[in-house]
PDB file of C-alpha atoms in Angstrom:
ATOM      1  CA  MET A   1       2.962  34.487  40.933  1.00 58.00           C
ATOM      2  CA  PRO A   2       3.761  35.474  37.922  1.00 64.00           C
ATOM      3  CA  LEU A   3       3.985  33.280  34.721  1.00 63.00           C
ATOM      4  CA  SER A   4       8.009  32.629  33.069  1.00 60.00           C
ATOM      5  CA  LEU A   5       8.572  32.746  30.060  1.00 63.00           C
ATOM      6  CA  ALA A   6      11.834  31.955  30.245  1.00 63.00           C
ATOM      7  CA  PRO A   7      13.551  28.611  28.562  1.00 62.00           C
ATOM      8  CA  THR A   8      14.536  25.891  30.731  1.00 66.00           C
ATOM      9  CA  ALA A   9      16.940  24.366  30.842  1.00 63.00           C
ATOM     10  CA  ASP A  10      15.847  21.231  28.952  1.00 70.00           C
ATOM     11  CA  ASP A  11      14.372  23.916  26.069  1.00 69.00           C
ATOM     12  CA  SER A  12      17.795  25.189  25.597  1.00 77.00           C
ATOM     13  CA  ARG A  13      19.405  21.996  25.168  1.00 80.00           C
ATOM     14  CA  THR A  14      16.818  20.714  23.089  1.00 81.00           C
ATOM     15  CA  ASN A  15      16.891  24.191  20.959  1.00 86.00           C
ATOM     16  CA  ALA A  16      21.118  23.741  20.520  1.00 88.00           C
ATOM     17  CA  ALA A  17      20.433  20.647  19.335  1.00 89.00           C
ATOM     18  CA  PHE A  18      18.034  20.981  16.206  1.00 90.00           C
ATOM     19  CA  GLU A  19      20.502  23.736  15.353  1.00 93.00           C
ATOM     20  CA  GLU A  20      23.087  21.656  15.180  1.00 94.00           C
ATOM     21  CA  LEU A  21      20.954  19.464  13.088  1.00 95.00           C
ATOM     22  CA  MET A  22      19.814  22.374  10.526  1.00 96.00           C
ATOM     23  CA  TRP A  23      23.264  23.009  10.084  1.00 96.00           C
ATOM     24  CA  ALA A  24      24.647  19.501   9.519  1.00 96.00           C
ATOM     25  CA  LEU A  25      22.141  19.438   6.886  1.00 96.00           C
ATOM     26  CA  SER A  26      22.714  22.715   5.340  1.00 96.00           C
ATOM     27  CA  ARG A  27      26.759  22.010   5.314  1.00 96.00           C
ATOM     28  CA  PRO A  28      27.027  18.229   4.258  1.00 97.00           C
ATOM     29  CA  GLY A  29      29.898  16.247   5.400  1.00 95.00           C
ATOM     30  CA  GLY A  30      30.367  18.703   8.335  1.00 96.00           C
ATOM     31  CA  ILE A  31      30.783  17.409  11.725  1.00 96.00           C
ATOM     32  CA  ARG A  32      28.745  18.932  13.932  1.00 96.00           C
ATOM     33  CA  THR A  33      28.450  18.740  17.807  1.00 95.00           C
ATOM     34  CA  LEU A  34      24.935  18.186  19.929  1.00 94.00           C
ATOM     35  CA  PRO A  35      25.136  19.532  22.998  1.00 92.00           C
ATOM     36  CA  THR A  36      24.499  15.811  24.536  1.00 86.00           C
ATOM     37  CA  GLY A  37      25.266  12.810  22.792  1.00 79.00           C
ATOM     38  CA  GLY A  38      23.085  10.247  20.619  1.00 86.00           C
ATOM     39  CA  LEU A  39      20.237   9.080  18.948  1.00 91.00           C
ATOM     40  CA  GLU A  40      18.164  10.032  22.441  1.00 90.00           C
ATOM     41  CA  MET A  41      19.009  14.025  21.938  1.00 90.00           C
ATOM     42  CA  ILE A  42      18.185  14.111  18.453  1.00 92.00           C
ATOM     43  CA  GLY A  43      14.582  12.081  19.440  1.00 91.00           C
ATOM     44  CA  GLU A  44      13.966  14.499  21.811  1.00 89.00           C
ATOM     45  CA  SER A  45      14.859  17.862  20.419  1.00 90.00           C
ATOM     46  CA  LEU A  46      12.299  16.795  16.626  1.00 92.00           C
ATOM     47  CA  LEU A  47      10.066  14.706  17.675  1.00 91.00           C
ATOM     48  CA  ASP A  48       6.505  16.036  19.196  1.00 91.00           C
ATOM     49  CA  ARG A  49       2.800  14.699  19.583  1.00 92.00           C
ATOM     50  CA  GLU A  50       2.697  15.458  15.158  1.00 93.00           C
ATOM     51  CA  CYS A  51       5.514  13.130  14.198  1.00 92.00           C
ATOM     52  CA  SER A  52       5.842   9.560  14.027  1.00 93.00           C
ATOM     53  CA  PHE A  53       9.020   7.333  14.447  1.00 93.00           C
ATOM     54  CA  CYS A  54       9.953   3.610  13.403  1.00 93.00           C
ATOM     55  CA  VAL A  55      12.906   2.640  15.908  1.00 92.00           C
ATOM     56  CA  LEU A  56      14.113  -0.466  13.801  1.00 90.00           C
ATOM     57  CA  ASP A  57      16.463  -2.758  15.373  1.00 77.00           C
ATOM     58  CA  ASP A  58      18.000  -3.041  18.838  1.00 71.00           C
ATOM     59  CA  LEU A  59      18.290   1.108  19.368  1.00 72.00           C
ATOM     60  CA  ASP A  60      17.840   1.251  22.891  1.00 77.00           C
ATOM     61  CA  ILE A  61      16.032   4.443  22.264  1.00 85.00           C
ATOM     62  CA  GLN A  62      12.508   3.146  21.714  1.00 78.00           C
ATOM     63  CA  GLN A  63      11.390   4.606  25.106  1.00 80.00           C
ATOM     64  CA  ALA A  64      13.031   8.010  24.874  1.00 82.00           C
ATOM     65  CA  VAL A  65      11.514   8.824  21.907  1.00 83.00           C
ATOM     66  CA  ALA A  66       7.815   7.215  23.072  1.00 81.00           C
ATOM     67  CA  ARG A  67       8.602  10.085  25.927  1.00 84.00           C
ATOM     68  CA  THR A  68       8.038  12.758  23.163  1.00 87.00           C
ATOM     69  CA  GLY A  69       4.363  11.746  22.554  1.00 89.00           C
ATOM     70  CA  ALA A  70       5.434  10.776  18.677  1.00 91.00           C
ATOM     71  CA  ARG A  71       3.493   7.886  17.261  1.00 91.00           C
ATOM     72  CA  ALA A  72       5.185   4.910  16.614  1.00 91.00           C
ATOM     73  CA  VAL A  73       4.586   3.533  13.431  1.00 94.00           C
ATOM     74  CA  SER A  74       5.668   1.167  11.039  1.00 95.00           C
ATOM     75  CA  LEU A  75       8.307   2.015   8.306  1.00 95.00           C
ATOM     76  CA  GLY A  76       6.003   3.249   5.707  1.00 95.00           C
ATOM     77  CA  ASP A  77       4.114   5.736   7.661  1.00 96.00           C
ATOM     78  CA  ALA A  78       7.298   7.154   9.802  1.00 96.00           C
ATOM     79  CA  ASP A  79       8.182  10.988   9.218  1.00 96.00           C
ATOM     80  CA  TYR A  80      11.908   9.626  11.565  1.00 95.00           C
ATOM     81  CA  ILE A  81      13.475   6.139  10.976  1.00 95.00           C
ATOM     82  CA  PHE A  82      15.959   4.809  13.487  1.00 95.00           C
ATOM     83  CA  SER A  83      18.223   2.323  12.122  1.00 95.00           C
ATOM     84  CA  LYS A  84      21.738   0.748  12.172  1.00 95.00           C
ATOM     85  CA  ILE A  85      22.857   0.383   8.630  1.00 96.00           C
ATOM     86  CA  ASP A  86      26.270  -1.793   9.207  1.00 95.00           C
ATOM     87  CA  THR A  87      24.456  -4.772   7.329  1.00 95.00           C
ATOM     88  CA  GLY A  88      22.955  -5.006   3.509  1.00 95.00           C
ATOM     89  CA  GLU A  89      20.109  -7.066   5.412  1.00 95.00           C
ATOM     90  CA  LYS A  90      19.172  -3.589   7.214  1.00 95.00           C
ATOM     91  CA  VAL A  91      19.810  -2.046   4.146  1.00 96.00           C
ATOM     92  CA  ALA A  92      17.427  -3.643   2.482  1.00 95.00           C
ATOM     93  CA  ALA A  93      14.785  -3.502   5.122  1.00 93.00           C
ATOM     94  CA  LEU A  94      14.480   0.441   4.644  1.00 95.00           C
ATOM     95  CA  SER A  95      13.222  -0.041   0.827  1.00 90.00           C
ATOM     96  CA  GLY A  96      10.211   0.922   2.111  1.00 92.00           C
ATOM     97  CA  MET A  97      10.677   4.039   3.559  1.00 95.00           C
ATOM     98  CA  ARG A  98       8.716   7.161   2.575  1.00 95.00           C
ATOM     99  CA  LEU A  99      10.538   9.530  -0.452  1.00 96.00           C
ATOM    100  CA  GLY A 100       7.865  11.840  -0.687  1.00 95.00           C
ATOM    101  CA  THR A 101       6.133  12.707  -4.364  1.00 94.00           C
ATOM    102  CA  LEU A 102       6.460  15.112  -7.089  1.00 94.00           C
ATOM    103  CA  ALA A 103       3.650  17.129  -5.128  1.00 95.00           C
ATOM    104  CA  TYR A 104       4.880  16.719  -1.876  1.00 95.00           C
ATOM    105  CA  PRO A 105       8.924  15.843  -1.585  1.00 94.00           C
ATOM    106  CA  ASP A 106       8.705  17.343   2.015  1.00 91.00           C
ATOM    107  CA  ASP A 107       6.460  14.203   2.836  1.00 94.00           C
ATOM    108  CA  ALA A 108       9.671  12.206   3.143  1.00 96.00           C
ATOM    109  CA  ALA A 109      11.607  10.464   5.707  1.00 97.00           C
ATOM    110  CA  THR A 110      14.381  10.877   7.707  1.00 97.00           C
ATOM    111  CA  LEU A 111      16.743   8.600   8.119  1.00 97.00           C
ATOM    112  CA  PHE A 112      19.187   8.706  11.743  1.00 96.00           C
ATOM    113  CA  ALA A 113      21.860   6.070  12.371  1.00 96.00           C
ATOM    114  CA  PRO A 114      24.677   5.555  14.361  1.00 96.00           C
ATOM    115  CA  ALA A 115      28.511   5.209  12.430  1.00 97.00           C
ATOM    116  CA  ARG A 116      31.515   6.012  13.335  1.00 97.00           C
ATOM    117  CA  LEU A 117      33.012   9.262  11.972  1.00 97.00           C
ATOM    118  CA  GLY A 118      36.164   9.555  10.780  1.00 94.00           C
ATOM    119  CA  ALA A 119      37.392   6.104   9.769  1.00 93.00           C
ATOM    120  CA  GLY A 120      35.975   3.928   7.717  1.00 94.00           C
ATOM    121  CA  GLN A 121      35.309   3.945   3.634  1.00 95.00           C
ATOM    122  CA  GLU A 122      36.045   6.971   2.587  1.00 97.00           C
ATOM    123  CA  LEU A 123      33.191   9.141   0.490  1.00 97.00           C
ATOM    124  CA  ARG A 124      33.374  12.385  -1.582  1.00 97.00           C
ATOM    125  CA  LEU A 125      30.153  14.332  -1.607  1.00 98.00           C
ATOM    126  CA  THR A 126      29.193  16.956  -4.021  1.00 97.00           C
ATOM    127  CA  GLY A 127      26.087  19.366  -3.876  1.00 96.00           C
ATOM    128  CA  PRO A 128      24.078  22.360  -2.544  1.00 95.00           C
ATOM    129  CA  GLY A 129      26.132  23.594   1.012  1.00 94.00           C
ATOM    130  CA  ILE A 130      29.345  22.721  -0.685  1.00 96.00           C
ATOM    131  CA  LYS A 131      31.719  25.029  -2.241  1.00 94.00           C
ATOM    132  CA  THR A 132      33.494  22.117  -3.755  1.00 96.00           C
ATOM    133  CA  SER A 133      33.680  18.766  -2.760  1.00 96.00           C
ATOM    134  CA  VAL A 134      34.075  17.351   0.923  1.00 96.00           C
ATOM    135  CA  THR A 135      35.618  14.150   1.539  1.00 97.00           C
ATOM    136  CA  ILE A 136      34.166  12.280   4.885  1.00 97.00           C
ATOM    137  CA  ALA A 137      35.156   8.736   6.159  1.00 97.00           C
ATOM    138  CA  ILE A 138      32.463   6.777   7.564  1.00 97.00           C
ATOM    139  CA  ASP A 139      32.244   3.298   9.546  1.00 96.00           C
ATOM    140  CA  GLY A 140      29.459   1.340  10.365  1.00 95.00           C
ATOM    141  CA  VAL A 141      27.599   1.501   6.934  1.00 97.00           C
ATOM    142  CA  ALA A 142      26.904  -1.272   4.690  1.00 96.00           C
ATOM    143  CA  PRO A 143      29.066  -0.636   0.630  1.00 94.00           C
ATOM    144  CA  SER A 144      24.252  -1.177   0.136  1.00 96.00           C
ATOM    145  CA  PHE A 145      23.284   1.586   1.946  1.00 97.00           C
ATOM    146  CA  TRP A 146      24.792   3.551  -0.956  1.00 97.00           C
ATOM    147  CA  GLN A 147      23.970   1.850  -3.928  1.00 95.00           C
ATOM    148  CA  MET A 148      19.966   2.057  -2.155  1.00 96.00           C
ATOM    149  CA  ARG A 149      20.247   5.350  -1.626  1.00 96.00           C
ATOM    150  CA  GLU A 150      21.646   6.594  -4.959  1.00 95.00           C
ATOM    151  CA  ARG A 151      18.512   4.203  -6.689  1.00 94.00           C
ATOM    152  CA  ALA A 152      16.107   5.776  -4.377  1.00 94.00           C
ATOM    153  CA  ILE A 153      17.209   9.727  -4.679  1.00 93.00           C
ATOM    154  CA  ARG A 154      15.411  11.100  -7.426  1.00 92.00           C
ATOM    155  CA  TYR A 155      16.029  14.769  -6.525  1.00 88.00           C
ATOM    156  CA  PRO A 156      13.330  16.600  -5.345  1.00 92.00           C
ATOM    157  CA  LEU A 157      12.048  13.342  -3.780  1.00 95.00           C
ATOM    158  CA  GLY A 158      14.569  11.147  -1.365  1.00 95.00           C
ATOM    159  CA  PHE A 159      15.144  11.253   2.345  1.00 96.00           C
ATOM    160  CA  ASP A 160      17.562  12.841   4.303  1.00 97.00           C
ATOM    161  CA  VAL A 161      20.109  10.763   6.099  1.00 97.00           C
ATOM    162  CA  TYR A 162      22.224  12.063   9.102  1.00 97.00           C
ATOM    163  CA  LEU A 163      25.133   9.905  10.892  1.00 97.00           C
ATOM    164  CA  VAL A 164      25.267  10.137  14.237  1.00 96.00           C
ATOM    165  CA  ASP A 165      28.288   8.877  16.207  1.00 96.00           C
ATOM    166  CA  GLY A 166      28.069   9.577  19.957  1.00 94.00           C
ATOM    167  CA  ASP A 167      27.999  13.612  20.315  1.00 95.00           C
ATOM    168  CA  ARG A 168      28.747  13.956  16.090  1.00 96.00           C
ATOM    169  CA  VAL A 169      26.632  13.931  13.657  1.00 97.00           C
ATOM    170  CA  ILE A 170      26.875  14.506  10.350  1.00 97.00           C
ATOM    171  CA  GLY A 171      23.637  15.140   7.594  1.00 97.00           C
ATOM    172  CA  ILE A 172      23.492  14.115   4.059  1.00 97.00           C
ATOM    173  CA  PRO A 173      20.393  15.350   2.237  1.00 97.00           C
ATOM    174  CA  ARG A 174      18.448  14.205  -0.034  1.00 96.00           C
ATOM    175  CA  SER A 175      20.028  16.907  -2.676  1.00 95.00           C
ATOM    176  CA  THR A 176      24.253  15.820  -2.314  1.00 97.00           C
ATOM    177  CA  THR A 177      25.638  13.426  -4.615  1.00 96.00           C
ATOM    178  CA  VAL A 178      28.131  10.721  -2.601  1.00 97.00           C
ATOM    179  CA  GLU A 179      30.495   9.100  -3.982  1.00 96.00           C
ATOM    180  CA  VAL A 180      32.041   6.128  -3.065  1.00 95.00           C
ATOM    181  CA  LEU A 181      35.870   6.616  -3.203  1.00 94.00           C
TER     182      LEU A 181
END
């Protein structure tokens, strides 16, 4: 029986999710739709045996991301962090995440956080990938998160964040300026 190199349904789904995540960061503030919902789909699409992750809070994705073969590590060692950011305490707990170095800015962590898109606090985004500005509304993100992000980011150092609402996702790269309205 010949070996088939055709992609499986799982391959197609994770590839489509990866593409949506890529577009979310390249067009900050635009809502992208994943093939299936949530943080589990993101973990399945991005994580593999060469990645590390940290799941904070009571997010019910620990087993799903562990199935990828990625290593569960402490916050300061994680490539990918999955955490709620809806309280000041949860935001403060993220202070030890990797921001990269001047020699290796890509050694920064990427944060994935649940949020409600289209309602709540309005934010104005400007920067690369945005023609003039984009205004978005986000609920479920503590106001202190935007302050912490502003203090942490010294481009090219910083972190990228994805806000996830079911199968919808917004990417905010470290190169994007966020103004709380």
